Amino acid sequence: MIAPDKDHAALANEFNKDEQRVDWHDETLWWVRQKRDNAVKKLPEWEELREAGSQIKNNVLGNLNYYLQQFETNAKANGVHVHWALDAKEHNEIVLDLLLSKGINKIVKSKSMLTEECNLNDYLLDNGVNVIDSDLGEFIVQLANEHPSHIVLPCIHKKKEEIGELFHQHLGTPSGNSDPIFLTETARQHLRETFLARKAALTGVNFAVAETGEFVVCTNEGNADMGAHLADIHIASMGIEKIIPERKHLGVFLRLLTRSATGQPITTYSSHFKKPRSGASIHIIIVDNGRSKQLGREDFRNSLKCIRCGACMNTCPVYRRSGGHSYHSAIAGPIGSILAPNLDMEKHADLPFASTLCGSCTNVCPVKIDIHDQLYKWRQVIVKNGHAPLAKNAALSVMTKILSSPVLYKVAGKLGRLTMKWVPLVVNNRFNPWYKQRELPEVPKNSFGEWYKKNRNHESKDK
Amino acid sequence: MSSRDELLKAVAENQPMNFPLPEIEFLDSECIYLAETFINVLTSIGGAVVLIENLMEIETYILEKFKKSDRIVTTIPAIKWMAELIPATSIPPHALSNVDFAIIDTHCAVAENGAVWVTEKGIVNRALPFICQHLAVVVNARDIVSNMHSAYNLIGTDDYGYGTFISGPSKTADIEQSLVLGAHGPRSMTIFLIM
Amino acid sequence: MKVGLFVPCYVDQFYPGAAIATLQLLEKLGVDVQYPSRQTCCGQPMANSGFEHLTNGCNELFIENFSGCDYIVCPSGSCVLHIKHHLHSEKNEVKAAGIRSKVYELVEFLTDVLKITNLEAKFPYKVGLHQSCHGQRGLHLSQMTELMAPAFSKPRYLLDMVSGLEIMPLDRPDECCGFGGTFCVAEEAVSVKMGKDRVADHIKNGVEYITAADLSCLMHMEGILRRQGSPLKVIHIAEILNGE
């Protein structure tokens, strides 16, 4: 993924240099959160539906070994090829082998966060395979040589003027035209040629049904279907956690997914792929890449219930004001911050701290993942594993000493207040991140403890 | 050990205790006006509804909206005199790339989200409802169910090779959340609703 | 009924007025309040920074100070939530469990334990109610906008008893202010931006005083308001409820 030479705080600081842009980003995503609220308000059974979704996913986690094999058996019986990959590397190699064995060096992709996680595009390009992302948002970030900043809205960080400029440079549209209708039509015409010409299509998987061996792909644009139905070979990449037990459970998840994501009652297309069409083939790659390890972490396994709706990002006040790229990980936002440390704890040690633990993410999660509690728990694990910055270690142990001792606390409190009162330059300087854009509290003469000693203890003595 | 066995072993070792599956009890919430709800929802997401009494009336719509030179196809044998019938024998999907208007059949429709459920039986060629410029679906009002749970109840164990819920025209809001109809699939979706 | 007054460290040091108001209010309502003088901090700053394993000293001290009380009341939802969820003891877990079950944030103590129905308080101002996240989403002092469930608000219930007080509706009724403990310095840019946006919502809606059941949020927003030179003030809910 993106090389994190800067942590979340530093990247967020850069993002915040353009305050108007932060306002725009915040308001755009807040609007999506409001659309979600309006959509779920129309379902009186919304909270029961979340509970059902959560329980089905709990059942999946407890029986994953069985369901994976059941899915494999049924998919094979349907004439679908099933591959298994332990990690990103193996996944990418399987894709490449499939393409090379058919002499294909061009592929069209629809949205798959798993392939982002595996860094498939770069791998294929390095091996001479041309990849075109067909989801409009992903197509745009691909033109910009960037990564998606949001799992559902990949180019939500880009202004239409910037997109117009990208189209001008890469597709020859007139300079200065940034009308979304015009730009979408341009992409439609351009990608239609691609769809008609590509012999291989890769899609993600939203749900894979153990009972029937079918899998479901959801899009609004129709790009997954355009790719898959026109190609000779359809490769579908799925994480092991995408399994659901029965077809009827799709009813629960398809009701939850898009209402949570964008406030739509359902995506335009919810396509169920069960058997390959005649003359074509379907290959499913089932990928672990750290998921079985996360399954074994009692405190964090619930993160595998995620159905990738992005609601936690839209509601997160930190995400909205720091942008998806500040999370330097394939999946940004609160859910990304509890998934990423499992893959590389040291590299992503900053992410669980990129939150105020406000808890809004947990409340919008359609499958009831305790996201903010897991952020808290990751902090403990990260510190215990020695990934906390040294300065923080030192500061916290001093703080602990003082706060564990009533005597030290009283002395330090008095000294602190005296310092703030009489030598404000010591604390009120540009090295104090609090003071940079905020005043410190006005210093009272006495602490409450001192006031109490004077006022209440005397009273009781007098009596 | 193969990757498959290694993966399955790791999962077996790490998976938690079994947790029972819940009962799904959201069947047919008290939605009485199914057709009305379906129409309201579908039109709110960019779809159009034309009420008809019989299939003959579709011809009026075609004559009004399309030119003689437009390629109009259908998968419904009963209206093959007004549109080119897509043969049940397999034809390459690329041969459909110039279809302007396709009229297909459906199994059921869902009131809560304006979706129709179509399978290979009704569309003949998987690419058809995506590759055409404009799509129309014939829905019988009595085939409208209230929600997705009822829809899956109806679908049951049907052994389709491919099936999809379609809800409105293809669309995107990827550019600054501005909704644009006609992303990669059809630019419009019309439901011929037989009352 | 013996109530132990738990005054969080930063309230003790910087906002003694809120603690005094809490004490006076409880006394006015006939409660026997004791203030254990050897108290320091609940340990939350360490725990939220990932150093929960260093909070044993704070925990033992807390148990020593408060285990003799029938109830523990504190004018800060965040500190109460920390005690409720994370106070443990290797020496005496039974006592720790007892403390976890009898610690109350001031507002919920007034509405759920004392069940007060009226207050002799006056505050003739336009007030914006900031829903502090830990009080709201942690202690359920109010319904949360994310959930599809009936609305309620314990702080609002109490504020409605105050004569002359007018609650101003906000555009985003329960968005976080961005304080977040050490987050406020570790993620300075986002923290400040969140705070600026929150106070802007109150200003836009004609608020004269921002109140909350948590002073940490108010301290953060006050810091921003004072830097902006805004006339908008912050006040802890106890000071309003104790107002003459």
PDB file of N, CA and C in Angstrom, chain A residues 402 405-417 447 449-450 453, chain C residues 12-13 35-40:
ATOM      1  N   ILE A 402       2.446  10.566  39.345  1.00  0.00           N
ATOM      2  CA  ILE A 402       1.798  11.693  40.023  1.00  0.00           C
ATOM      3  C   ILE A 402       0.368  11.343  40.401  1.00  0.00           C
ATOM      4  N   SER A 405      -0.410   9.078  43.413  1.00  0.00           N
ATOM      5  CA  SER A 405      -0.049   9.504  44.758  1.00  0.00           C
ATOM      6  C   SER A 405      -0.763  10.795  45.136  1.00  0.00           C
ATOM      7  N   PRO A 406      -1.611  10.766  46.167  1.00  0.00           N
ATOM      8  CA  PRO A 406      -2.344  11.971  46.572  1.00  0.00           C
ATOM      9  C   PRO A 406      -1.409  13.131  46.894  1.00  0.00           C
ATOM     10  N   VAL A 407      -0.252  12.841  47.505  1.00  0.00           N
ATOM     11  CA  VAL A 407       0.658  13.919  47.907  1.00  0.00           C
ATOM     12  C   VAL A 407       1.298  14.555  46.678  1.00  0.00           C
ATOM     13  N   LEU A 408       1.861  13.711  45.816  1.00  0.00           N
ATOM     14  CA  LEU A 408       2.483  14.235  44.596  1.00  0.00           C
ATOM     15  C   LEU A 408       1.466  15.005  43.767  1.00  0.00           C
ATOM     16  N   TYR A 409       0.227  14.471  43.722  1.00  0.00           N
ATOM     17  CA  TYR A 409      -0.830  15.097  42.914  1.00  0.00           C
ATOM     18  C   TYR A 409      -1.097  16.510  43.399  1.00  0.00           C
ATOM     19  N   LYS A 410      -1.193  16.673  44.722  1.00  0.00           N
ATOM     20  CA  LYS A 410      -1.500  18.000  45.275  1.00  0.00           C
ATOM     21  C   LYS A 410      -0.367  18.973  44.983  1.00  0.00           C
ATOM     22  N   VAL A 411       0.869  18.499  45.165  1.00  0.00           N
ATOM     23  CA  VAL A 411       2.034  19.364  44.910  1.00  0.00           C
ATOM     24  C   VAL A 411       2.088  19.743  43.425  1.00  0.00           C
ATOM     25  N   ALA A 412       1.942  18.717  42.576  1.00  0.00           N
ATOM     26  CA  ALA A 412       2.040  18.965  41.133  1.00  0.00           C
ATOM     27  C   ALA A 412       0.920  19.887  40.661  1.00  0.00           C
ATOM     28  N   GLY A 413      -0.258  19.699  41.211  1.00  0.00           N
ATOM     29  CA  GLY A 413      -1.393  20.531  40.833  1.00  0.00           C
ATOM     30  C   GLY A 413      -1.130  21.981  41.173  1.00  0.00           C
ATOM     31  N   LYS A 414      -0.636  22.195  42.371  1.00  0.00           N
ATOM     32  CA  LYS A 414      -0.352  23.557  42.825  1.00  0.00           C
ATOM     33  C   LYS A 414       0.740  24.168  41.948  1.00  0.00           C
ATOM     34  N   LEU A 415       1.808  23.392  41.754  1.00  0.00           N
ATOM     35  CA  LEU A 415       2.920  23.882  40.924  1.00  0.00           C
ATOM     36  C   LEU A 415       2.442  24.200  39.516  1.00  0.00           C
ATOM     37  N   GLY A 416       1.631  23.300  38.999  1.00  0.00           N
ATOM     38  CA  GLY A 416       1.124  23.470  37.645  1.00  0.00           C
ATOM     39  C   GLY A 416       0.321  24.751  37.522  1.00  0.00           C
ATOM     40  N   ARG A 417      -0.576  24.956  38.476  1.00  0.00           N
ATOM     41  CA  ARG A 417      -1.404  26.154  38.417  1.00  0.00           C
ATOM     42  C   ARG A 417      -0.569  27.414  38.602  1.00  0.00           C
ATOM     43  N   SER A 447      -7.563  25.008  44.127  1.00  0.00           N
ATOM     44  CA  SER A 447      -8.211  23.812  43.600  1.00  0.00           C
ATOM     45  C   SER A 447      -9.473  23.582  44.422  1.00  0.00           C
ATOM     46  N   GLY A 449     -10.102  20.915  46.029  1.00  0.00           N
ATOM     47  CA  GLY A 449      -9.632  20.288  47.266  1.00  0.00           C
ATOM     48  C   GLY A 449      -9.269  21.329  48.311  1.00  0.00           C
ATOM     49  N   GLU A 450      -8.561  22.356  47.855  1.00  0.00           N
ATOM     50  CA  GLU A 450      -8.156  23.428  48.784  1.00  0.00           C
ATOM     51  C   GLU A 450      -9.376  24.205  49.282  1.00  0.00           C
ATOM     52  N   LYS A 453     -11.237  22.169  51.881  1.00  0.00           N
ATOM     53  CA  LYS A 453     -10.549  22.134  53.175  1.00  0.00           C
ATOM     54  C   LYS A 453     -10.878  23.402  53.968  1.00  0.00           C
TER      55      LYS A 453
ATOM     56  N   ASP C  12     -10.859  19.492  39.514  1.00  0.00           N
ATOM     57  CA  ASP C  12     -10.278  19.917  40.787  1.00  0.00           C
ATOM     58  C   ASP C  12      -9.313  21.075  40.579  1.00  0.00           C
ATOM     59  N   GLN C  13      -8.456  20.948  39.562  1.00  0.00           N
ATOM     60  CA  GLN C  13      -7.392  21.935  39.361  1.00  0.00           C
ATOM     61  C   GLN C  13      -7.865  23.184  38.611  1.00  0.00           C
ATOM     62  N   TYR C  35     -16.436  14.218  50.724  1.00  0.00           N
ATOM     63  CA  TYR C  35     -15.408  14.383  49.702  1.00  0.00           C
ATOM     64  C   TYR C  35     -14.100  13.756  50.199  1.00  0.00           C
ATOM     65  N   PRO C  36     -13.789  12.566  49.770  1.00  0.00           N
ATOM     66  CA  PRO C  36     -12.523  11.928  50.199  1.00  0.00           C
ATOM     67  C   PRO C  36     -11.348  12.749  49.674  1.00  0.00           C
ATOM     68  N   SER C  37     -10.535  13.285  50.572  1.00  0.00           N
ATOM     69  CA  SER C  37      -9.539  14.287  50.168  1.00  0.00           C
ATOM     70  C   SER C  37      -8.316  13.671  49.497  1.00  0.00           C
ATOM     71  N   ARG C  38      -8.162  12.343  49.600  1.00  0.00           N
ATOM     72  CA  ARG C  38      -6.960  11.741  49.007  1.00  0.00           C
ATOM     73  C   ARG C  38      -7.182  11.298  47.554  1.00  0.00           C
ATOM     74  N   GLN C  39      -8.250  11.784  46.911  1.00  0.00           N
ATOM     75  CA  GLN C  39      -8.517  11.350  45.526  1.00  0.00           C
ATOM     76  C   GLN C  39      -7.658  12.133  44.537  1.00  0.00           C
ATOM     77  N   THR C  40      -7.352  11.466  43.420  1.00  0.00           N
ATOM     78  CA  THR C  40      -6.554  12.119  42.374  1.00  0.00           C
ATOM     79  C   THR C  40      -7.276  11.999  41.029  1.00  0.00           C
TER      80      THR C  40
END
